[in-house]
Amino acid sequence: MPVESDSSGVFDSAAFREMTLTVLLEALDLADNLAMMSERVVQQVRALTGAKTVVLMQCLHESLGAGHRIVGLEPMRRRAMAESAEVDRLAELTHALACSVLWQPTGGGEATALLAKLECGLSIATPLRVGNVRLGCLLVLGLPEDEYGIRQVVQTLDMLSTVIALMFRTAILHETQEVTIAERTKELAEANEELRIEILQRGRTEERLRQSERELAVRNRIANVFLTVPDNQIYAEVLKIVLDATRSRLGIFGYIDEDGALVVPSMVGQVAEECQVPGWTGTFPRDTWGESIWPRAIRQKKTLYSNARSTQLPPGHLQIHRNISFPIVHWGEVIGLLQIANKDSDYDQEDILTVERIGATIAPILFARLQREQEERRREQSEASVKVERDRLQALMNGLSQTGIGVDIIGVDYKILALNDVLREKFGDPANVPCYSHYLGFNEPCEFCPMKIALTSGKVERVELSAIDGRYYELFSAPYPDQDGIVDKAIEVIVDITDRKAVEQEREKMIAKLEAQNAELERFTYTVSHDLRSPLITINGYVGMLRQDLAEGDSASVAQDLAGIAGAAEKMDKLLHDVLELSRIGRVVNPSENVPLGELAQEAIELSGGLAKSRNIRFNIATDLPVVFGDRVRLLEVLQNLIENAVKYMGGQPQPRIEIGWQRDGDTTVCWVRDNGIGIEPRYHEKVFGLFEQLQPTAGGTGIGLSLVKRIVEEHQGCIWVESDGLGAGSTFYFTLPLATPAETLEAEQRQ
């Protein structure tokens, strides 16, 4: 605020001195910040002098001609002029001066020429130094033509130069951090002492000192309130201090929230007791501010005051006779409002300065508090958002539990962060163990870890694995970013596919079985077509012989021919019967039941008894033959064929013997039919189960019997093989069958 002239047109000395003191005090408050201190000094000096331009420059080196840089400029729009070579040269000229100098437009010399180029007339150059150390200069360019005021300005700037230089020096040292904290404290103390002495030397009154002490006490009280008073009482307590300091009756103290509204947590005095504005909640949205004094103060970012009665008041509001509205500004932004009102006498400049100083004290503290509250709100909102997301995810995971699908979340450290009930029931709580240990029982991460692959690729990764519970699972792992987009975990969907795997394995077995059956069918077709041709060829031969014998009238030969044809036809019928019987296995199935093997063996011996009795064969049947589970008719065919096969290949054994027994081989039941007949060479052990294979063509039969036995055993999920040491050593045919359950076995044995 520029110093006004009195009626004679010259500077008002008292106001000038007061503004000078303001420059010092405000610069002192900002002495630890070069930029802000410089900015405030040039603003106040320009306001003090009425100059067109004020430039504060720092010397880049103590020696002459070392160059300067601008650290303070008012107004900022004259930046281009301030950075010109003319201004830099004026700074060099000032650098060589011993005290403040007044440059006049008619004075002549280099300075006058430079000022003419800059279109600046009357100007003052003030060197800034501490002792012999040159720090910079203050250029006050384009002063008003007022001889008395100019002398006052020159004298004041000359006297202020030492103090400004000291503060300038302090700010520079603080900015460059060239001194220790102790040295800086000492220098500031010395500067404060010098400032106090300088103020005393210029005739400051004892009342002013007491006023400064009162302001300091006010600042300390305010700082103490922010440090010690509960949050819900801070605004009211601070406002009480301000009202007491300014002798005001009413007031409000509020802050600007994140939406730009003015929030007044509390009011003091009659405002709190008597204000009856309808619907007032303590918050003033920006679009409702209007054009009264306090909204204008906020928009203009400057203190406004009025000693007249307020006319722009809402219905129910208390009458306001006088008021000061001070926008609390921090780093160029309005963060709050301090308004006082209804002092018994008019508000003056001293009241304004008091409010502004208090506001300057409040600004950084209020800013820190608002920042802390905003951080707290953001943290609470973030936590609430995380909780909502966690609850939503848990609800989704629990919902999937109804479908039997497992869901979990895995961190990058392999720890299980969450899982649903399906996985908890299957594997238990993770108890802070890594996923590879909890699910798989491993001691280290899997080489194929789907979570790591998904986090690296950013895509869904699928894998099948066998878990610690022995079941198969299909696992889908996908990156799971947090609300800030940071991917530090994965979500996994785990599906039990044990039954599906069993079906797939069964399908593979069926495919393999079908392939084997197709191959066998090809062999079967070839063998059948070959072996069935043999009786046809025989019949065809006898037919030719029959024609010849009929033509010759040889009735005896004709009878032989017909007998040969009948024998060949009978053989073909037997072949076709056996082939048909072989083809029925697996297609025509009798219901499976519990079959006592001992009972079945007796029945098979009886069915083949005629041939066995004719050979005087002795049978030895184990008394503890088990109860098996299968097709009784087909199993009877197995025993009957194996017994008849043993009888046929008994050879000339003088004491023929056939044994039927069983044994346990682990979880497998192995039954056998053993004879002491002619034996089988090892090279024929596989061949004997082939279709139409006969080691002795004279033994009779079609060669289908063992093929039939093999098919029946395999249909019962068993296998068959023969063991023999060769000719004359006898043979043992082993085959496996499924056992009945213990209860079923007991029931079947009781039936025997």
PDB file of C-alpha atoms in Angstrom, residues 589-732:
ATOM      1  CA  VAL A 589     -22.727-109.564 -20.989  1.00  0.00           C
ATOM      2  CA  ASN A 590     -24.329-111.324 -18.063  1.00  0.00           C
ATOM      3  CA  PRO A 591     -24.799-109.354 -14.818  1.00  0.00           C
ATOM      4  CA  SER A 592     -21.678-109.395 -12.627  1.00  0.00           C
ATOM      5  CA  GLU A 593     -22.006-111.149  -9.314  1.00  0.00           C
ATOM      6  CA  ASN A 594     -19.962-112.614  -6.487  1.00  0.00           C
ATOM      7  CA  VAL A 595     -18.735-116.023  -7.642  1.00  0.00           C
ATOM      8  CA  PRO A 596     -17.111-118.571  -5.274  1.00  0.00           C
ATOM      9  CA  LEU A 597     -14.151-119.796  -7.319  1.00  0.00           C
ATOM     10  CA  GLY A 598     -14.068-123.187  -5.571  1.00  0.00           C
ATOM     11  CA  GLU A 599     -17.664-123.889  -6.552  1.00  0.00           C
ATOM     12  CA  LEU A 600     -16.946-122.802 -10.122  1.00  0.00           C
ATOM     13  CA  ALA A 601     -13.888-125.095 -10.359  1.00  0.00           C
ATOM     14  CA  GLN A 602     -15.941-128.155  -9.355  1.00  0.00           C
ATOM     15  CA  GLU A 603     -18.526-127.331 -11.982  1.00  0.00           C
ATOM     16  CA  ALA A 604     -15.876-126.933 -14.701  1.00  0.00           C
ATOM     17  CA  ILE A 605     -14.339-130.319 -13.803  1.00  0.00           C
ATOM     18  CA  GLU A 606     -17.743-131.975 -14.046  1.00  0.00           C
ATOM     19  CA  LEU A 607     -18.354-130.428 -17.496  1.00  0.00           C
ATOM     20  CA  SER A 608     -15.063-131.815 -18.801  1.00  0.00           C
ATOM     21  CA  GLY A 609     -15.270-135.022 -16.740  1.00  0.00           C
ATOM     22  CA  GLY A 610     -15.578-137.574 -19.615  1.00  0.00           C
ATOM     23  CA  LEU A 611     -12.246-136.734 -21.186  1.00  0.00           C
ATOM     24  CA  ALA A 612     -10.563-136.305 -17.797  1.00  0.00           C
ATOM     25  CA  LYS A 613     -11.808-139.657 -16.496  1.00  0.00           C
ATOM     26  CA  SER A 614     -10.630-141.432 -19.640  1.00  0.00           C
ATOM     27  CA  ARG A 615      -7.120-140.191 -18.877  1.00  0.00           C
ATOM     28  CA  ASN A 616      -7.273-140.958 -15.118  1.00  0.00           C
ATOM     29  CA  ILE A 617      -6.362-137.371 -14.257  1.00  0.00           C
ATOM     30  CA  ARG A 618      -6.172-136.443 -10.569  1.00  0.00           C
ATOM     31  CA  PHE A 619      -7.420-132.959  -9.627  1.00  0.00           C
ATOM     32  CA  ASN A 620      -6.066-130.981  -6.668  1.00  0.00           C
ATOM     33  CA  ILE A 621      -8.259-127.946  -5.851  1.00  0.00           C
ATOM     34  CA  ALA A 622      -7.219-125.456  -3.145  1.00  0.00           C
ATOM     35  CA  THR A 623      -9.736-125.332  -0.319  1.00  0.00           C
ATOM     36  CA  ASP A 624      -9.432-121.552   0.183  1.00  0.00           C
ATOM     37  CA  LEU A 625     -10.168-120.389  -3.321  1.00  0.00           C
ATOM     38  CA  PRO A 626     -11.484-116.784  -3.078  1.00  0.00           C
ATOM     39  CA  VAL A 627     -14.813-115.287  -4.008  1.00  0.00           C
ATOM     40  CA  VAL A 628     -14.399-113.200  -7.169  1.00  0.00           C
ATOM     41  CA  PHE A 629     -16.666-110.641  -8.808  1.00  0.00           C
ATOM     42  CA  GLY A 630     -17.655-111.086 -12.447  1.00  0.00           C
ATOM     43  CA  ASP A 631     -19.758-112.804 -15.125  1.00  0.00           C
ATOM     44  CA  ARG A 632     -20.314-116.320 -13.734  1.00  0.00           C
ATOM     45  CA  VAL A 633     -20.993-117.922 -17.138  1.00  0.00           C
ATOM     46  CA  ARG A 634     -17.852-116.452 -18.715  1.00  0.00           C
ATOM     47  CA  LEU A 635     -15.651-117.287 -15.737  1.00  0.00           C
ATOM     48  CA  LEU A 636     -16.903-120.889 -15.968  1.00  0.00           C
ATOM     49  CA  GLU A 637     -15.773-120.903 -19.615  1.00  0.00           C
ATOM     50  CA  VAL A 638     -12.314-119.732 -18.499  1.00  0.00           C
ATOM     51  CA  LEU A 639     -11.839-122.614 -16.054  1.00  0.00           C
ATOM     52  CA  GLN A 640     -13.421-125.156 -18.395  1.00  0.00           C
ATOM     53  CA  ASN A 641     -11.176-124.164 -21.327  1.00  0.00           C
ATOM     54  CA  LEU A 642      -8.019-124.157 -19.200  1.00  0.00           C
ATOM     55  CA  ILE A 643      -8.879-127.590 -17.722  1.00  0.00           C
ATOM     56  CA  GLU A 644      -9.701-129.102 -21.151  1.00  0.00           C
ATOM     57  CA  ASN A 645      -6.551-127.560 -22.595  1.00  0.00           C
ATOM     58  CA  ALA A 646      -4.492-129.180 -19.790  1.00  0.00           C
ATOM     59  CA  VAL A 647      -6.183-132.549 -20.430  1.00  0.00           C
ATOM     60  CA  LYS A 648      -5.567-132.391 -24.195  1.00  0.00           C
ATOM     61  CA  TYR A 649      -1.875-131.596 -23.784  1.00  0.00           C
ATOM     62  CA  MET A 650      -1.183-134.017 -20.949  1.00  0.00           C
ATOM     63  CA  GLY A 651       0.797-136.273 -23.310  1.00  0.00           C
ATOM     64  CA  GLY A 652       1.929-139.672 -22.088  1.00  0.00           C
ATOM     65  CA  GLN A 653       2.241-138.653 -18.429  1.00  0.00           C
ATOM     66  CA  PRO A 654       1.743-141.850 -16.345  1.00  0.00           C
ATOM     67  CA  GLN A 655       0.402-139.880 -13.334  1.00  0.00           C
ATOM     68  CA  PRO A 656      -1.456-136.921 -14.849  1.00  0.00           C
ATOM     69  CA  ARG A 657      -2.315-134.159 -12.384  1.00  0.00           C
ATOM     70  CA  ILE A 658      -4.092-130.783 -12.609  1.00  0.00           C
ATOM     71  CA  GLU A 659      -3.971-128.203  -9.755  1.00  0.00           C
ATOM     72  CA  ILE A 660      -6.216-125.186  -9.270  1.00  0.00           C
ATOM     73  CA  GLY A 661      -5.053-122.543  -6.729  1.00  0.00           C
ATOM     74  CA  TRP A 662      -4.509-118.866  -6.028  1.00  0.00           C
ATOM     75  CA  GLN A 663      -2.197-116.367  -4.310  1.00  0.00           C
ATOM     76  CA  ARG A 664      -2.024-112.691  -3.333  1.00  0.00           C
ATOM     77  CA  ASP A 665       0.502-110.503  -5.116  1.00  0.00           C
ATOM     78  CA  GLY A 666       0.251-107.131  -3.374  1.00  0.00           C
ATOM     79  CA  ASP A 667      -3.225-105.828  -4.150  1.00  0.00           C
ATOM     80  CA  THR A 668      -3.686-108.340  -6.979  1.00  0.00           C
ATOM     81  CA  THR A 669      -5.450-111.714  -6.803  1.00  0.00           C
ATOM     82  CA  VAL A 670      -3.680-114.286  -9.007  1.00  0.00           C
ATOM     83  CA  CYS A 671      -5.397-117.588  -9.834  1.00  0.00           C
ATOM     84  CA  TRP A 672      -3.785-120.497 -11.673  1.00  0.00           C
ATOM     85  CA  VAL A 673      -4.409-123.824 -13.438  1.00  0.00           C
ATOM     86  CA  ARG A 674      -1.269-126.008 -13.363  1.00  0.00           C
ATOM     87  CA  ASP A 675      -0.622-129.367 -15.129  1.00  0.00           C
ATOM     88  CA  ASN A 676       2.289-131.775 -15.452  1.00  0.00           C
ATOM     89  CA  GLY A 677       1.745-132.304 -19.156  1.00  0.00           C
ATOM     90  CA  ILE A 678       3.989-131.823 -22.168  1.00  0.00           C
ATOM     91  CA  GLY A 679       4.880-128.182 -21.366  1.00  0.00           C
ATOM     92  CA  ILE A 680       5.364-125.239 -23.753  1.00  0.00           C
ATOM     93  CA  GLU A 681       8.592-123.870 -25.097  1.00  0.00           C
ATOM     94  CA  PRO A 682       9.176-120.195 -24.031  1.00  0.00           C
ATOM     95  CA  ARG A 683       9.084-119.003 -27.623  1.00  0.00           C
ATOM     96  CA  TYR A 684       5.429-120.063 -27.844  1.00  0.00           C
ATOM     97  CA  HIS A 685       4.269-118.457 -24.567  1.00  0.00           C
ATOM     98  CA  GLU A 686       2.622-115.523 -26.370  1.00  0.00           C
ATOM     99  CA  LYS A 687       1.636-117.376 -29.517  1.00  0.00           C
ATOM    100  CA  VAL A 688      -0.601-119.914 -27.721  1.00  0.00           C
ATOM    101  CA  PHE A 689      -3.155-117.127 -27.054  1.00  0.00           C
ATOM    102  CA  GLY A 690      -3.448-116.333 -30.762  1.00  0.00           C
ATOM    103  CA  LEU A 691      -6.521-117.177 -32.771  1.00  0.00           C
ATOM    104  CA  PHE A 692      -6.535-120.710 -34.287  1.00  0.00           C
ATOM    105  CA  GLU A 693      -3.077-121.381 -32.837  1.00  0.00           C
ATOM    106  CA  GLN A 694      -2.444-125.090 -32.068  1.00  0.00           C
ATOM    107  CA  LEU A 695       0.958-126.396 -31.041  1.00  0.00           C
ATOM    108  CA  GLN A 696      -0.195-129.955 -31.901  1.00  0.00           C
ATOM    109  CA  PRO A 697      -2.666-130.060 -34.812  1.00  0.00           C
ATOM    110  CA  THR A 698      -3.531-133.675 -33.862  1.00  0.00           C
ATOM    111  CA  ALA A 699      -4.782-132.603 -30.427  1.00  0.00           C
ATOM    112  CA  GLY A 700      -8.214-131.693 -31.761  1.00  0.00           C
ATOM    113  CA  GLY A 701     -10.188-128.532 -31.321  1.00  0.00           C
ATOM    114  CA  THR A 702     -10.198-125.297 -33.329  1.00  0.00           C
ATOM    115  CA  GLY A 703      -7.384-123.360 -31.643  1.00  0.00           C
ATOM    116  CA  ILE A 704      -9.761-120.711 -30.341  1.00  0.00           C
ATOM    117  CA  GLY A 705      -9.995-121.831 -26.705  1.00  0.00           C
ATOM    118  CA  LEU A 706      -7.092-119.828 -25.225  1.00  0.00           C
ATOM    119  CA  SER A 707      -8.042-116.775 -27.323  1.00  0.00           C
ATOM    120  CA  LEU A 708     -11.501-117.023 -25.796  1.00  0.00           C
ATOM    121  CA  VAL A 709     -10.029-117.261 -22.278  1.00  0.00           C
ATOM    122  CA  LYS A 710      -7.787-114.231 -22.856  1.00  0.00           C
ATOM    123  CA  ARG A 711     -10.701-112.093 -24.051  1.00  0.00           C
ATOM    124  CA  ILE A 712     -12.856-113.028 -21.029  1.00  0.00           C
ATOM    125  CA  VAL A 713     -10.104-112.272 -18.519  1.00  0.00           C
ATOM    126  CA  GLU A 714      -9.361-108.899 -20.133  1.00  0.00           C
ATOM    127  CA  GLU A 715     -13.064-108.026 -20.068  1.00  0.00           C
ATOM    128  CA  HIS A 716     -12.818-108.479 -16.297  1.00  0.00           C
ATOM    129  CA  GLN A 717      -9.923-105.964 -16.194  1.00  0.00           C
ATOM    130  CA  GLY A 718      -7.453-108.796 -15.643  1.00  0.00           C
ATOM    131  CA  CYS A 719      -4.579-110.344 -17.524  1.00  0.00           C
ATOM    132  CA  ILE A 720      -3.407-113.901 -18.352  1.00  0.00           C
ATOM    133  CA  TRP A 721      -0.037-115.465 -19.056  1.00  0.00           C
ATOM    134  CA  VAL A 722       1.624-118.864 -19.143  1.00  0.00           C
ATOM    135  CA  GLU A 723       4.774-120.096 -17.469  1.00  0.00           C
ATOM    136  CA  SER A 724       6.617-123.263 -18.507  1.00  0.00           C
ATOM    137  CA  ASP A 725      10.223-124.403 -18.494  1.00  0.00           C
ATOM    138  CA  GLY A 726       9.768-126.135 -21.828  1.00  0.00           C
ATOM    139  CA  LEU A 727       8.900-129.582 -23.173  1.00  0.00           C
ATOM    140  CA  GLY A 728       8.086-132.181 -20.527  1.00  0.00           C
ATOM    141  CA  ALA A 729       8.028-129.611 -17.685  1.00  0.00           C
ATOM    142  CA  GLY A 730       4.278-128.977 -17.537  1.00  0.00           C
ATOM    143  CA  SER A 731       2.548-125.591 -17.773  1.00  0.00           C
ATOM    144  CA  THR A 732       0.903-123.089 -15.425  1.00  0.00           C
TER     145      THR A 732
END
